Amino acid sequence: MNEGVEWAMHSCVNLSWVAPERAVTAAKLAAFYELPTAYLNKQLQALARTDILTSTPGPRGGFRLARPAERITLMDVVTAIEGPDEAFRCTEIRRQGPNADARTDNPTPCLIDEAMRHADLAWRRELAARTIADIRDQVEARAPGRPDQVRNWFEHARV
C-alpha cells in the first residue's frame, strides 16, 4: 500500500474536525504534515472522484468531507487511493519449471492463492467495519484537545 493511503486517512480525520461549511486547501492539508502539496492533491482528488470529499475551486475553495465521517469506511479510502483490485494476484507459477503441472484443466486450486484470498477478505472486512469517525473518536479520547488544535491551525495557518 502506498503512503497516499495514510495521507488520505489523516486528511479525512482532520477534515472531520473542520466545520462542514469550511473547505481546507490542499496546500494547508499538506503543510499540516509537511507533505508535498502536488502529491497530496492527487490523493485528495481521488477521494473527491469517489465522493469521499468534495472539491470547491477558487480562492475560498478547497476540500471538505462529502458525507458524515460515520459513513466513510477505511476501506472506502483504501479503494479510492489504491483501486479495487485484490492485493495478491496468483499467476499460477506452479504450472512453470521442471516439476510443472502443465495441465490447464487441473481443477485443484492453488492453496497459496486460497490462503491469500482468505487473508485479503479478512483485511477488507476489518477495514470496511471501521470508519473515519471511529478513528476520530479514538483520537479525541486519547488527546481531547486535538480537534481544537487542528481547527485553530487550519484557521490561522498562512500557507
Tab-separated table of C-alpha atoms in Angstrom, residues 23-92:
chain	number	residue	atom	x	y	z
A	23	ALA	CA	-13.160	23.991	2.947
A	24	VAL	CA	-9.446	23.411	3.511
A	25	THR	CA	-6.976	23.809	0.668
A	26	ALA	CA	-4.662	21.018	-0.415
A	27	ALA	CA	-1.750	23.310	0.470
A	28	LYS	CA	-2.922	23.623	4.077
A	29	LEU	CA	-3.653	19.918	4.390
A	30	ALA	CA	-0.174	19.161	3.023
A	31	ALA	CA	1.568	21.768	5.196
A	32	PHE	CA	-0.018	20.307	8.327
A	33	TYR	CA	2.186	17.197	7.957
A	34	GLU	CA	4.920	18.764	5.786
A	35	LEU	CA	3.880	16.705	2.769
A	36	PRO	CA	4.346	17.606	-0.907
A	37	THR	CA	1.226	19.509	-1.947
A	38	ALA	CA	1.102	18.222	-5.522
A	39	TYR	CA	1.219	14.587	-4.455
A	40	LEU	CA	-1.301	15.006	-1.619
A	41	ASN	CA	-3.575	16.871	-4.037
A	42	LYS	CA	-3.626	13.764	-6.263
A	43	GLN	CA	-4.806	11.702	-3.299
A	44	LEU	CA	-7.442	14.304	-2.402
A	45	GLN	CA	-8.677	14.376	-5.996
A	46	ALA	CA	-9.007	10.570	-5.900
A	47	LEU	CA	-11.111	10.929	-2.738
A	48	ALA	CA	-13.243	13.563	-4.479
A	49	ARG	CA	-13.788	11.300	-7.517
A	50	THR	CA	-15.212	8.628	-5.205
A	51	ASP	CA	-17.468	11.033	-3.275
A	52	ILE	CA	-15.497	10.869	-0.048
A	53	LEU	CA	-14.549	14.542	-0.377
A	54	THR	CA	-15.998	17.444	-2.259
A	55	SER	CA	-13.729	19.878	-4.016
A	56	THR	CA	-14.554	23.543	-4.427
A	57	PRO	CA	-12.415	25.622	-6.810
A	58	GLY	CA	-11.450	29.229	-6.276
A	59	PRO	CA	-9.724	31.380	-3.671
A	60	ARG	CA	-12.077	30.264	-0.891
A	61	GLY	CA	-12.190	26.722	-2.182
A	62	GLY	CA	-10.632	23.526	-1.003
A	63	PHE	CA	-11.764	20.161	0.291
A	64	ARG	CA	-14.374	19.012	2.776
A	65	LEU	CA	-15.952	15.691	3.629
A	66	ALA	CA	-18.707	14.797	1.163
A	67	ARG	CA	-20.597	12.753	3.747
A	68	PRO	CA	-20.515	12.253	7.500
A	69	ALA	CA	-17.368	10.614	8.866
A	70	GLU	CA	-19.583	7.808	10.191
A	71	ARG	CA	-20.319	6.848	6.581
A	72	ILE	CA	-16.728	6.789	5.324
A	73	THR	CA	-15.026	3.478	5.943
A	74	LEU	CA	-11.302	2.899	5.936
A	75	MET	CA	-11.928	0.503	3.042
A	76	ASP	CA	-13.575	3.365	1.109
A	77	VAL	CA	-10.371	5.382	1.465
A	78	VAL	CA	-8.080	2.468	0.569
A	79	THR	CA	-10.162	1.682	-2.521
A	80	ALA	CA	-10.201	5.332	-3.595
A	81	ILE	CA	-6.405	5.525	-3.439
A	82	GLU	CA	-5.288	2.000	-4.357
A	83	GLY	CA	-8.185	0.855	-6.519
A	84	PRO	CA	-10.470	-2.142	-6.034
A	85	ASP	CA	-8.018	-4.858	-7.062
A	86	GLU	CA	-7.026	-7.562	-4.623
A	87	ALA	CA	-3.605	-7.181	-3.027
A	88	PHE	CA	-2.404	-10.613	-4.231
A	89	ARG	CA	-2.615	-11.916	-7.775
A	90	CYS	CA	-1.879	-15.587	-8.333
A	91	THR	CA	-0.044	-16.085	-11.625
A	92	GLU	CA	-0.086	-19.890	-11.387
